Coordinates of N, CA and C in Angstrom, one line a residue:
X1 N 2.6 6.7 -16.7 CA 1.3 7.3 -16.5 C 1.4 8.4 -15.4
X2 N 2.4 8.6 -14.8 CA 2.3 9.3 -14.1 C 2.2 9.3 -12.4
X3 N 2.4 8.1 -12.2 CA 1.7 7.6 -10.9 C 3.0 7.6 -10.3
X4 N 3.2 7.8 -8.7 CA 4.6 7.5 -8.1 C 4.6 6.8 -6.8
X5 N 3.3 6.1 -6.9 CA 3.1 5.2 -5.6 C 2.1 3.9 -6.1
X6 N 2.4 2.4 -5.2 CA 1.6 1.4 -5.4 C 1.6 0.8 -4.4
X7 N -0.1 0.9 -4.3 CA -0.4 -0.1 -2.7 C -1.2 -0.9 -3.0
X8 N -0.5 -2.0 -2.3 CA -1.7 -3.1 -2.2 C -2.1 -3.8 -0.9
X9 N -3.1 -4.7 -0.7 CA -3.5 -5.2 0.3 C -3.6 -6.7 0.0
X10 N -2.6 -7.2 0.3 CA -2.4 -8.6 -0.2 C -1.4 -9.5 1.2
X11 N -0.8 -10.8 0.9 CA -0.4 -11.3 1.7 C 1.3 -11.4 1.9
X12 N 1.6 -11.1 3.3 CA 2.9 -10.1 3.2 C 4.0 -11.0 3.4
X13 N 4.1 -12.3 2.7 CA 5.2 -12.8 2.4 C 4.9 -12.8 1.1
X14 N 4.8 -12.9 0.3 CA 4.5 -12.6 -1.3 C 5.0 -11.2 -1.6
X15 N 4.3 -9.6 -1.7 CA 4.8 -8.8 -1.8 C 6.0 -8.1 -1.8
X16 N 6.5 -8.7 -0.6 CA 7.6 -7.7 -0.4 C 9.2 -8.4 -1.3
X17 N 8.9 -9.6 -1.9 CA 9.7 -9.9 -2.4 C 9.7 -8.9 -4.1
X18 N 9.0 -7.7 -4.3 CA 9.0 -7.1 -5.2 C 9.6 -6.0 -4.8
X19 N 9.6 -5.9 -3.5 CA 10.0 -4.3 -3.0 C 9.1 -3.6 -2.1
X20 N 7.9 -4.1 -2.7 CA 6.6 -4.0 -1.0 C 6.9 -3.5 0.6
X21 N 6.9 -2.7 1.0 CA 7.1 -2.3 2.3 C 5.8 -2.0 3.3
X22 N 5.8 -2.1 4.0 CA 4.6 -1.9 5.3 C 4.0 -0.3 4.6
X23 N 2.8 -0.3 4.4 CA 2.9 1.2 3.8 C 2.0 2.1 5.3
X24 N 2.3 1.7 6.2 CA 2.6 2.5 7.8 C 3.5 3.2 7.8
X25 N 4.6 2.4 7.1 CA 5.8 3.3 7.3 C 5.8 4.6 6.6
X26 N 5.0 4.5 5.7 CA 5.3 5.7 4.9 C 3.7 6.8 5.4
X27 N 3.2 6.0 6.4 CA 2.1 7.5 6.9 C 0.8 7.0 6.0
X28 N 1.0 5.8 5.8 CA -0.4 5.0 5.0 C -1.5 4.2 5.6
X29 N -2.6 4.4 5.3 CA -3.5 3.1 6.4 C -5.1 3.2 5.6
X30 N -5.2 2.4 5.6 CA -7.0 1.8 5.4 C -7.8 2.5 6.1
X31 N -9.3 2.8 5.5 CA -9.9 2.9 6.2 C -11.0 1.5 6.6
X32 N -10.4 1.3 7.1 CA -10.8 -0.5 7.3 C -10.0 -1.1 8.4
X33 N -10.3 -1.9 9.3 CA -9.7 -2.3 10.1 C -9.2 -3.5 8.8
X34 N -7.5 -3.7 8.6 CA -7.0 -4.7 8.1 C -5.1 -4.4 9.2
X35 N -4.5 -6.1 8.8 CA -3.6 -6.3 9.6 C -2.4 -5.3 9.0
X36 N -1.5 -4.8 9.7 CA -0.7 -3.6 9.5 C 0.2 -4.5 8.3
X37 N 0.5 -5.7 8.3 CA 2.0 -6.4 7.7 C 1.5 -6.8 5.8
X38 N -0.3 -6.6 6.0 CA -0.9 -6.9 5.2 C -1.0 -5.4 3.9
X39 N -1.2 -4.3 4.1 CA -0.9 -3.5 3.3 C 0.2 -2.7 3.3
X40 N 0.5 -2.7 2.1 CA 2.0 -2.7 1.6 C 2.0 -1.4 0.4
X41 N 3.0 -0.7 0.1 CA 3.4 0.5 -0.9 C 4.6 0.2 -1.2
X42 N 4.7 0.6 -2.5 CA 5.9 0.5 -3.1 C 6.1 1.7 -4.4
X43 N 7.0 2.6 -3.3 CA 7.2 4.1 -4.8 C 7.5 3.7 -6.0
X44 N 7.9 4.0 -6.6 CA 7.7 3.9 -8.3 C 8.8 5.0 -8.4
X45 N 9.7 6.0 -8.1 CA 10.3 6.9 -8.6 C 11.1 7.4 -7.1
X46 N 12.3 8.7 -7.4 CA 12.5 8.7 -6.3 C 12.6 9.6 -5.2
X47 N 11.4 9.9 -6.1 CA 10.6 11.1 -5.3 C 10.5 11.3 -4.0
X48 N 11.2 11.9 -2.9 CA 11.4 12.1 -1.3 C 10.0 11.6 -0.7
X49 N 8.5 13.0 -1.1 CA 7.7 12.6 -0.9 C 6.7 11.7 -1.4
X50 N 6.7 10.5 -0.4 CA 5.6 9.9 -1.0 C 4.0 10.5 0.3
X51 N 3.2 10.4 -0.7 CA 1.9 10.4 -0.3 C 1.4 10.5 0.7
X52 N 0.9 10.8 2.1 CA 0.4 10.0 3.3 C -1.0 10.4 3.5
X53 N -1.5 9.3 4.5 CA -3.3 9.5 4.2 C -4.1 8.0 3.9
X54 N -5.4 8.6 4.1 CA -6.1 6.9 4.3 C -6.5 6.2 2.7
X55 N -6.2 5.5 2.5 CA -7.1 4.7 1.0 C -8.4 4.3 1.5
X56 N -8.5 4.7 0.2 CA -9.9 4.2 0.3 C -10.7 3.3 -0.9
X57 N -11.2 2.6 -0.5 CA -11.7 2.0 -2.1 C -13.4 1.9 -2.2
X58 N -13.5 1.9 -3.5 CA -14.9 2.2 -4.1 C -16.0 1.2 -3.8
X59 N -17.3 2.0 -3.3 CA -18.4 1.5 -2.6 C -18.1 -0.7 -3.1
X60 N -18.1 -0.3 -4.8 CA -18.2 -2.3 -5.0 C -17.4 -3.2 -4.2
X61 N -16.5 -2.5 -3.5 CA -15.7 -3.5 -2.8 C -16.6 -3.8 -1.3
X62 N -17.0 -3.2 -1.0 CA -17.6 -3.4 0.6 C -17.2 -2.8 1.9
X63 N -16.0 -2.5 1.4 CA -15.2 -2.1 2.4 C -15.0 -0.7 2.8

């Protein structure tokens, strides 16, 4: 589809056993106060640049 990045915000012994990394590292962050170890990116290709910048998710979530 096209996409060369995946973040999630989930629990960080679980994730990274897929390849999940702190997505800090890569210049990534919520706009939400959540715990740094808790959202996580994982590129998809191997594409130098990945992405950097705040997520954000849609009013239904609350957040």
């Amino acid at each position: 589809m096209g996409e060369s990045l995946v973040v999630v915000l989930g629990h960080a012994g679980y994730y990274p056993r897929f390849g999940f990394r702190r997505a800090s590292g890569f210049g990534i962050r919520a706009s939400f106060d959540v715990p740094d170890e808790a959202l996580m990116a994982l590129p998809l290709d191997d594409s130098p640049a990945v992405p950097e910048g705040v997520i954000r998710y849609p009013a239904a979530f609350g957040v």
